[in-house]
Amino acid sequence: MDFNKLPDAFIKTAEVFGVKYSANSISVNEKKIIDRVGGIPKDEDVTNLSPIQRKFIEEAPEPLVSGDQWRFYDKPEQIDLLIKWLNPWGKRESQLRKELLRVKEGLIASINGRRKALWLDQLPKEVLEIQSNIDKVSEKILGMQQNASKKSDSEDSGDESMTRKRSRRSTYTPNKRQKTMEEAMKSGTLEELLQLKVQLHESLEEKVAENHTTRVLEWINSTTRENFDRSLYEGGDKPRPRAKRPKK
């Protein structure tokens, strides 16, 4: 086992409770209880460990030490790992394992549905298109910068007066009309391409934020429609009032 990659803050906090991490072992109150292969000495009674010490060992590197802290699983494989980790002979863990196995299919279906709805595994087409445009513009900018560097080197070796004339001829005059993506890629100057790249990044951030909001609402509303036959906007968080029977 290798504990060299554990965060320094976690290691220092663990030492406050008597848990010390070395490169390949764990000691509690100056006594080694877990060796380099993860084994526990035969003469060691781990039941003497306090709950907080067990937390720092079992939940490293981010133990939950208060009721205000929590985590969630959002990948199907995490459910499988949790079930495998639970002790089938433990009094409480066996019961939890049994319940998880009973609802496993529903949990995984819900997780997959959420990930699909929120684009967690695959980006939408419009976002991929913007990213592709950013890559194209970046490649174009790099090529122009390299060409400008080569041209500058060749001009430095020539006549100084010719260099000044060329510099005056290449002075950039901004175009009042904003060029399209195709126009900028075909005949845009370096300054125009740099500006286009900034705009594409801003557009990407806006599109991602917009998609997240839209997809979250769609996902939540689909749940409310299943339970209440209407979306949140239509009062889906409240049960429908019972229809009044007509008076006879």
mmCIF file of C-alpha atoms in Angstrom:
data_model
loop_
_atom_site.group_PDB
_atom_site.id
_atom_site.type_symbol
_atom_site.label_atom_id
_atom_site.label_comp_id
_atom_site.label_asym_id
_atom_site.label_seq_id
_atom_site.Cartn_x
_atom_site.Cartn_y
_atom_site.Cartn_z
ATOM 1 C CA MET A 1 0.000 0.000 0.000
ATOM 2 C CA ASP A 2 1.167 3.529 -0.763
ATOM 3 C CA PHE A 3 -0.050 6.470 1.305
ATOM 4 C CA ASN A 4 2.332 9.053 -0.159
ATOM 5 C CA LYS A 5 -0.433 10.603 -2.265
ATOM 6 C CA LEU A 6 -2.748 11.358 0.648
ATOM 7 C CA PRO A 7 -3.386 15.092 1.196
ATOM 8 C CA ASP A 8 -1.173 16.701 3.838
ATOM 9 C CA ALA A 9 -4.211 18.267 5.531
ATOM 10 C CA PHE A 10 -5.801 14.831 5.976
ATOM 11 C CA ILE A 11 -2.603 13.309 7.398
ATOM 12 C CA LYS A 12 -2.189 16.141 9.912
ATOM 13 C CA THR A 13 -5.822 15.916 11.022
ATOM 14 C CA ALA A 14 -5.575 12.132 11.408
ATOM 15 C CA GLU A 15 -2.535 12.530 13.660
ATOM 16 C CA VAL A 16 -4.625 14.647 16.036
ATOM 17 C CA PHE A 17 -6.718 11.521 16.710
ATOM 18 C CA GLY A 18 -3.691 9.239 17.014
ATOM 19 C CA VAL A 19 -3.790 7.835 13.464
ATOM 20 C CA LYS A 20 -0.443 8.154 11.728
ATOM 21 C CA TYR A 21 0.130 7.391 8.049
ATOM 22 C CA SER A 22 3.620 6.484 6.897
ATOM 23 C CA ALA A 23 4.663 5.617 3.340
ATOM 24 C CA ASN A 24 3.258 2.063 3.469
ATOM 25 C CA SER A 25 1.669 1.489 6.882
ATOM 26 C CA ILE A 26 -0.825 2.887 9.391
ATOM 27 C CA SER A 27 -0.168 3.265 13.098
ATOM 28 C CA VAL A 28 -2.586 4.090 15.885
ATOM 29 C CA ASN A 29 -1.178 5.508 19.107
ATOM 30 C CA GLU A 30 2.356 4.673 17.904
ATOM 31 C CA LYS A 31 1.426 1.017 17.261
ATOM 32 C CA LYS A 32 1.361 -0.331 13.713
ATOM 33 C CA ILE A 33 -1.997 -1.922 12.910
ATOM 34 C CA ILE A 34 -1.915 -2.110 9.093
ATOM 35 C CA ASP A 35 1.215 -3.152 7.204
ATOM 36 C CA ARG A 36 2.359 -2.498 3.645
ATOM 37 C CA VAL A 37 0.085 -5.189 2.159
ATOM 38 C CA GLY A 38 -2.985 -4.088 4.117
ATOM 39 C CA GLY A 39 -2.764 -6.868 6.688
ATOM 40 C CA ILE A 40 -3.550 -6.585 10.404
ATOM 41 C CA PRO A 41 -1.199 -8.219 12.944
ATOM 42 C CA LYS A 42 -2.628 -11.346 14.589
ATOM 43 C CA ASP A 43 -2.180 -9.983 18.082
ATOM 44 C CA GLU A 44 -3.886 -6.674 17.288
ATOM 45 C CA ASP A 45 -7.427 -6.141 18.569
ATOM 46 C CA VAL A 46 -8.962 -3.603 16.211
ATOM 47 C CA THR A 47 -12.100 -3.428 18.336
ATOM 48 C CA ASN A 48 -10.150 -1.103 20.604
ATOM 49 C CA LEU A 49 -10.126 1.555 17.903
ATOM 50 C CA SER A 50 -12.365 4.519 18.549
ATOM 51 C CA PRO A 51 -15.091 5.336 15.984
ATOM 52 C CA ILE A 52 -13.219 8.435 14.807
ATOM 53 C CA GLN A 53 -10.016 6.423 14.340
ATOM 54 C CA ARG A 54 -11.874 3.856 12.261
ATOM 55 C CA LYS A 55 -13.324 6.648 10.154
ATOM 56 C CA PHE A 56 -9.890 8.058 9.364
ATOM 57 C CA ILE A 57 -8.704 4.602 8.340
ATOM 58 C CA GLU A 58 -11.737 3.326 6.436
ATOM 59 C CA GLU A 59 -12.864 6.584 4.813
ATOM 60 C CA ALA A 60 -9.491 8.019 3.816
ATOM 61 C CA PRO A 61 -8.794 10.531 2.420
ATOM 62 C CA GLU A 62 -12.129 12.305 3.089
ATOM 63 C CA PRO A 63 -13.832 10.958 6.206
ATOM 64 C CA LEU A 64 -17.268 12.212 7.183
ATOM 65 C CA VAL A 65 -16.802 13.531 10.699
ATOM 66 C CA SER A 66 -20.072 15.389 11.289
ATOM 67 C CA GLY A 67 -23.739 15.270 10.400
ATOM 68 C CA ASP A 68 -23.290 18.278 8.120
ATOM 69 C CA GLN A 69 -21.077 16.304 5.733
ATOM 70 C CA TRP A 70 -22.417 13.856 3.176
ATOM 71 C CA ARG A 71 -21.661 12.224 -0.159
ATOM 72 C CA PHE A 72 -23.631 10.629 -2.937
ATOM 73 C CA TYR A 73 -23.059 7.953 -5.556
ATOM 74 C CA ASP A 74 -23.705 8.978 -9.158
ATOM 75 C CA LYS A 75 -22.151 6.086 -11.083
ATOM 76 C CA PRO A 76 -23.526 2.532 -11.408
ATOM 77 C CA GLU A 77 -20.151 0.949 -10.686
ATOM 78 C CA GLN A 78 -20.061 2.701 -7.308
ATOM 79 C CA ILE A 79 -23.188 0.806 -6.271
ATOM 80 C CA ASP A 80 -21.523 -2.479 -7.226
ATOM 81 C CA LEU A 81 -18.389 -1.580 -5.260
ATOM 82 C CA LEU A 82 -20.452 -0.680 -2.199
ATOM 83 C CA ILE A 83 -22.314 -3.994 -2.310
ATOM 84 C CA LYS A 84 -19.041 -5.915 -2.637
ATOM 85 C CA TRP A 85 -17.510 -3.944 0.226
ATOM 86 C CA LEU A 86 -20.330 -4.698 2.689
ATOM 87 C CA ASN A 87 -19.781 -7.698 4.937
ATOM 88 C CA PRO A 88 -22.457 -10.354 4.162
ATOM 89 C CA TRP A 89 -22.003 -11.748 7.695
ATOM 90 C CA GLY A 90 -22.149 -8.430 9.517
ATOM 91 C CA LYS A 91 -25.233 -7.714 11.591
ATOM 92 C CA ARG A 92 -26.021 -4.310 10.096
ATOM 93 C CA GLU A 93 -24.017 -4.475 6.869
ATOM 94 C CA SER A 94 -25.690 -7.706 5.774
ATOM 95 C CA GLN A 95 -29.108 -6.065 6.121
ATOM 96 C CA LEU A 96 -27.983 -3.024 4.129
ATOM 97 C CA ARG A 97 -26.452 -5.304 1.508
ATOM 98 C CA LYS A 98 -29.711 -7.228 1.239
ATOM 99 C CA GLU A 99 -31.729 -4.037 0.748
ATOM 100 C CA LEU A 100 -29.278 -2.692 -1.844
ATOM 101 C CA LEU A 101 -29.476 -5.919 -3.829
ATOM 102 C CA ARG A 102 -33.253 -5.680 -3.739
ATOM 103 C CA VAL A 103 -33.336 -2.147 -5.187
ATOM 104 C CA LYS A 104 -30.128 -2.335 -7.222
ATOM 105 C CA GLU A 105 -31.790 -2.407 -10.647
ATOM 106 C CA GLY A 106 -33.972 0.581 -9.826
ATOM 107 C CA LEU A 107 -31.023 2.530 -8.420
ATOM 108 C CA ILE A 108 -28.864 1.914 -11.467
ATOM 109 C CA ALA A 109 -31.718 2.768 -13.840
ATOM 110 C CA SER A 110 -32.269 6.047 -11.977
ATOM 111 C CA ILE A 111 -28.543 6.870 -12.002
ATOM 112 C CA ASN A 112 -28.256 6.150 -15.724
ATOM 113 C CA GLY A 113 -31.356 8.229 -16.427
ATOM 114 C CA ARG A 114 -29.959 11.165 -14.472
ATOM 115 C CA ARG A 115 -26.565 10.973 -16.176
ATOM 116 C CA LYS A 116 -28.206 10.868 -19.588
ATOM 117 C CA ALA A 117 -30.564 13.735 -18.784
ATOM 118 C CA LEU A 118 -27.772 15.963 -17.459
ATOM 119 C CA TRP A 119 -25.286 15.143 -20.261
ATOM 120 C CA LEU A 120 -22.736 13.836 -17.742
ATOM 121 C CA ASP A 121 -21.257 11.213 -20.072
ATOM 122 C CA GLN A 122 -21.822 12.791 -23.476
ATOM 123 C CA LEU A 123 -21.875 16.461 -24.409
ATOM 124 C CA PRO A 124 -24.693 17.835 -26.588
ATOM 125 C CA LYS A 125 -24.054 18.402 -30.284
ATOM 126 C CA GLU A 126 -23.968 22.208 -30.083
ATOM 127 C CA VAL A 127 -21.333 22.148 -27.325
ATOM 128 C CA LEU A 128 -19.168 19.722 -29.290
ATOM 129 C CA GLU A 129 -19.455 22.005 -32.318
ATOM 130 C CA ILE A 130 -18.264 25.044 -30.351
ATOM 131 C CA GLN A 131 -15.357 23.072 -28.913
ATOM 132 C CA SER A 132 -14.418 21.941 -32.414
ATOM 133 C CA ASN A 133 -14.447 25.562 -33.618
ATOM 134 C CA ILE A 134 -12.233 26.597 -30.696
ATOM 135 C CA ASP A 135 -9.725 23.902 -31.648
ATOM 136 C CA LYS A 136 -9.724 25.055 -35.283
ATOM 137 C CA VAL A 137 -9.223 28.703 -34.339
ATOM 138 C CA SER A 138 -6.468 27.816 -31.861
ATOM 139 C CA GLU A 139 -4.660 25.818 -34.530
ATOM 140 C CA LYS A 140 -4.997 28.705 -36.993
ATOM 141 C CA ILE A 141 -3.669 31.192 -34.417
ATOM 142 C CA LEU A 142 -0.691 28.980 -33.649
ATOM 143 C CA GLY A 143 0.154 28.694 -37.340
ATOM 144 C CA MET A 144 -0.067 32.461 -37.865
ATOM 145 C CA GLN A 145 2.100 33.139 -34.819
ATOM 146 C CA GLN A 146 4.739 30.716 -36.061
ATOM 147 C CA ASN A 147 4.690 32.295 -39.532
ATOM 148 C CA ALA A 148 4.926 35.776 -38.028
ATOM 149 C CA SER A 149 7.933 34.698 -35.983
ATOM 150 C CA LYS A 150 9.701 33.311 -39.067
ATOM 151 C CA LYS A 151 8.879 36.445 -41.056
ATOM 152 C CA SER A 152 10.205 38.648 -38.273
ATOM 153 C CA ASP A 153 13.500 36.770 -38.245
ATOM 154 C CA SER A 154 13.910 37.171 -42.008
ATOM 155 C CA GLU A 155 13.074 40.872 -41.882
ATOM 156 C CA ASP A 156 15.633 41.485 -39.140
ATOM 157 C CA SER A 157 18.347 40.241 -41.464
ATOM 158 C CA GLY A 158 17.279 42.591 -44.304
ATOM 159 C CA ASP A 159 17.417 46.309 -44.813
ATOM 160 C CA GLU A 160 16.075 48.393 -41.899
ATOM 161 C CA SER A 161 14.196 50.797 -44.152
ATOM 162 C CA MET A 162 12.415 47.956 -45.921
ATOM 163 C CA THR A 163 11.416 46.576 -42.549
ATOM 164 C CA ARG A 164 9.815 49.888 -41.579
ATOM 165 C CA LYS A 165 7.856 49.985 -44.858
ATOM 166 C CA ARG A 166 6.614 46.455 -44.397
ATOM 167 C CA SER A 167 5.613 47.236 -40.837
ATOM 168 C CA ARG A 168 3.589 50.234 -41.990
ATOM 169 C CA ARG A 169 1.877 48.197 -44.688
ATOM 170 C CA SER A 170 0.945 45.447 -42.224
ATOM 171 C CA THR A 171 -0.606 47.811 -39.699
ATOM 172 C CA TYR A 172 -3.925 46.332 -38.598
ATOM 173 C CA THR A 173 -7.048 48.352 -39.274
ATOM 174 C CA PRO A 174 -10.033 46.866 -37.477
ATOM 175 C CA ASN A 175 -13.033 46.032 -39.594
ATOM 176 C CA LYS A 176 -16.280 47.570 -38.420
ATOM 177 C CA ARG A 177 -18.316 44.506 -39.387
ATOM 178 C CA GLN A 178 -17.806 41.394 -37.281
ATOM 179 C CA LYS A 179 -16.554 38.587 -39.480
ATOM 180 C CA THR A 180 -18.216 35.213 -39.422
ATOM 181 C CA MET A 181 -16.390 32.066 -38.361
ATOM 182 C CA GLU A 182 -15.769 31.080 -41.986
ATOM 183 C CA GLU A 183 -14.555 34.557 -42.970
ATOM 184 C CA ALA A 184 -12.226 34.833 -39.990
ATOM 185 C CA MET A 185 -10.717 31.420 -40.699
ATOM 186 C CA LYS A 186 -10.219 32.315 -44.362
ATOM 187 C CA SER A 187 -8.962 35.896 -44.251
ATOM 188 C CA GLY A 188 -9.000 37.059 -40.631
ATOM 189 C CA THR A 189 -6.031 38.741 -39.005
ATOM 190 C CA LEU A 190 -4.363 37.435 -35.879
ATOM 191 C CA GLU A 191 -6.177 40.017 -33.751
ATOM 192 C CA GLU A 192 -9.537 39.013 -35.209
ATOM 193 C CA LEU A 193 -8.869 35.344 -34.568
ATOM 194 C CA LEU A 194 -7.846 36.015 -30.976
ATOM 195 C CA GLN A 195 -11.051 37.975 -30.461
ATOM 196 C CA LEU A 196 -13.054 35.172 -32.072
ATOM 197 C CA LYS A 197 -11.477 32.631 -29.726
ATOM 198 C CA VAL A 198 -12.511 34.682 -26.692
ATOM 199 C CA GLN A 199 -16.058 34.939 -28.021
ATOM 200 C CA LEU A 200 -16.219 31.192 -28.639
ATOM 201 C CA HIS A 201 -15.093 30.463 -25.077
ATOM 202 C CA GLU A 202 -17.759 32.812 -23.724
ATOM 203 C CA SER A 203 -20.361 31.174 -25.932
ATOM 204 C CA LEU A 204 -19.258 27.739 -24.715
ATOM 205 C CA GLU A 205 -19.613 28.725 -21.053
ATOM 206 C CA GLU A 206 -23.073 30.181 -21.661
ATOM 207 C CA LYS A 207 -24.226 27.119 -23.597
ATOM 208 C CA VAL A 208 -22.984 24.688 -20.938
ATOM 209 C CA ALA A 209 -24.691 26.662 -18.159
ATOM 210 C CA GLU A 210 -27.892 26.900 -20.195
ATOM 211 C CA ASN A 211 -27.892 23.173 -20.927
ATOM 212 C CA HIS A 212 -27.324 22.289 -17.279
ATOM 213 C CA THR A 213 -30.252 24.415 -16.148
ATOM 214 C CA THR A 214 -32.545 23.170 -18.900
ATOM 215 C CA ARG A 215 -31.683 19.509 -18.448
ATOM 216 C CA VAL A 216 -32.009 19.663 -14.653
ATOM 217 C CA LEU A 217 -35.487 21.145 -14.955
ATOM 218 C CA GLU A 218 -36.448 18.589 -17.599
ATOM 219 C CA TRP A 219 -35.191 15.740 -15.440
ATOM 220 C CA ILE A 220 -36.992 17.000 -12.331
ATOM 221 C CA ASN A 221 -40.173 17.724 -14.262
ATOM 222 C CA SER A 222 -40.173 14.234 -15.762
ATOM 223 C CA THR A 223 -40.198 12.856 -12.217
ATOM 224 C CA THR A 224 -43.036 15.100 -11.124
ATOM 225 C CA ARG A 225 -45.059 14.171 -14.200
ATOM 226 C CA GLU A 226 -44.688 10.511 -13.314
ATOM 227 C CA ASN A 227 -45.911 11.138 -9.768
ATOM 228 C CA PHE A 228 -48.370 13.999 -10.213
ATOM 229 C CA ASP A 229 -49.171 14.059 -13.966
ATOM 230 C CA ARG A 230 -47.854 17.618 -14.300
ATOM 231 C CA SER A 231 -44.619 19.614 -14.116
ATOM 232 C CA LEU A 232 -43.336 21.794 -11.295
ATOM 233 C CA TYR A 233 -44.497 24.861 -13.194
ATOM 234 C CA GLU A 234 -48.018 23.472 -13.052
ATOM 235 C CA GLY A 235 -47.850 22.756 -9.338
ATOM 236 C CA GLY A 236 -46.360 19.290 -9.673
ATOM 237 C CA ASP A 237 -44.885 19.454 -6.183
ATOM 238 C CA LYS A 238 -48.396 19.314 -4.712
ATOM 239 C CA PRO A 239 -51.030 16.618 -5.100
ATOM 240 C CA ARG A 240 -54.029 17.457 -7.215
ATOM 241 C CA PRO A 241 -57.102 18.478 -5.232
ATOM 242 C CA ARG A 242 -59.901 16.001 -5.348
ATOM 243 C CA ALA A 243 -62.663 16.885 -7.729
ATOM 244 C CA LYS A 244 -65.828 17.941 -5.990
ATOM 245 C CA ARG A 245 -68.792 15.739 -6.558
ATOM 246 C CA PRO A 246 -71.771 17.487 -8.080
ATOM 247 C CA LYS A 247 -74.615 18.047 -5.700
ATOM 248 C CA LYS A 248 -77.689 16.015 -6.346
#
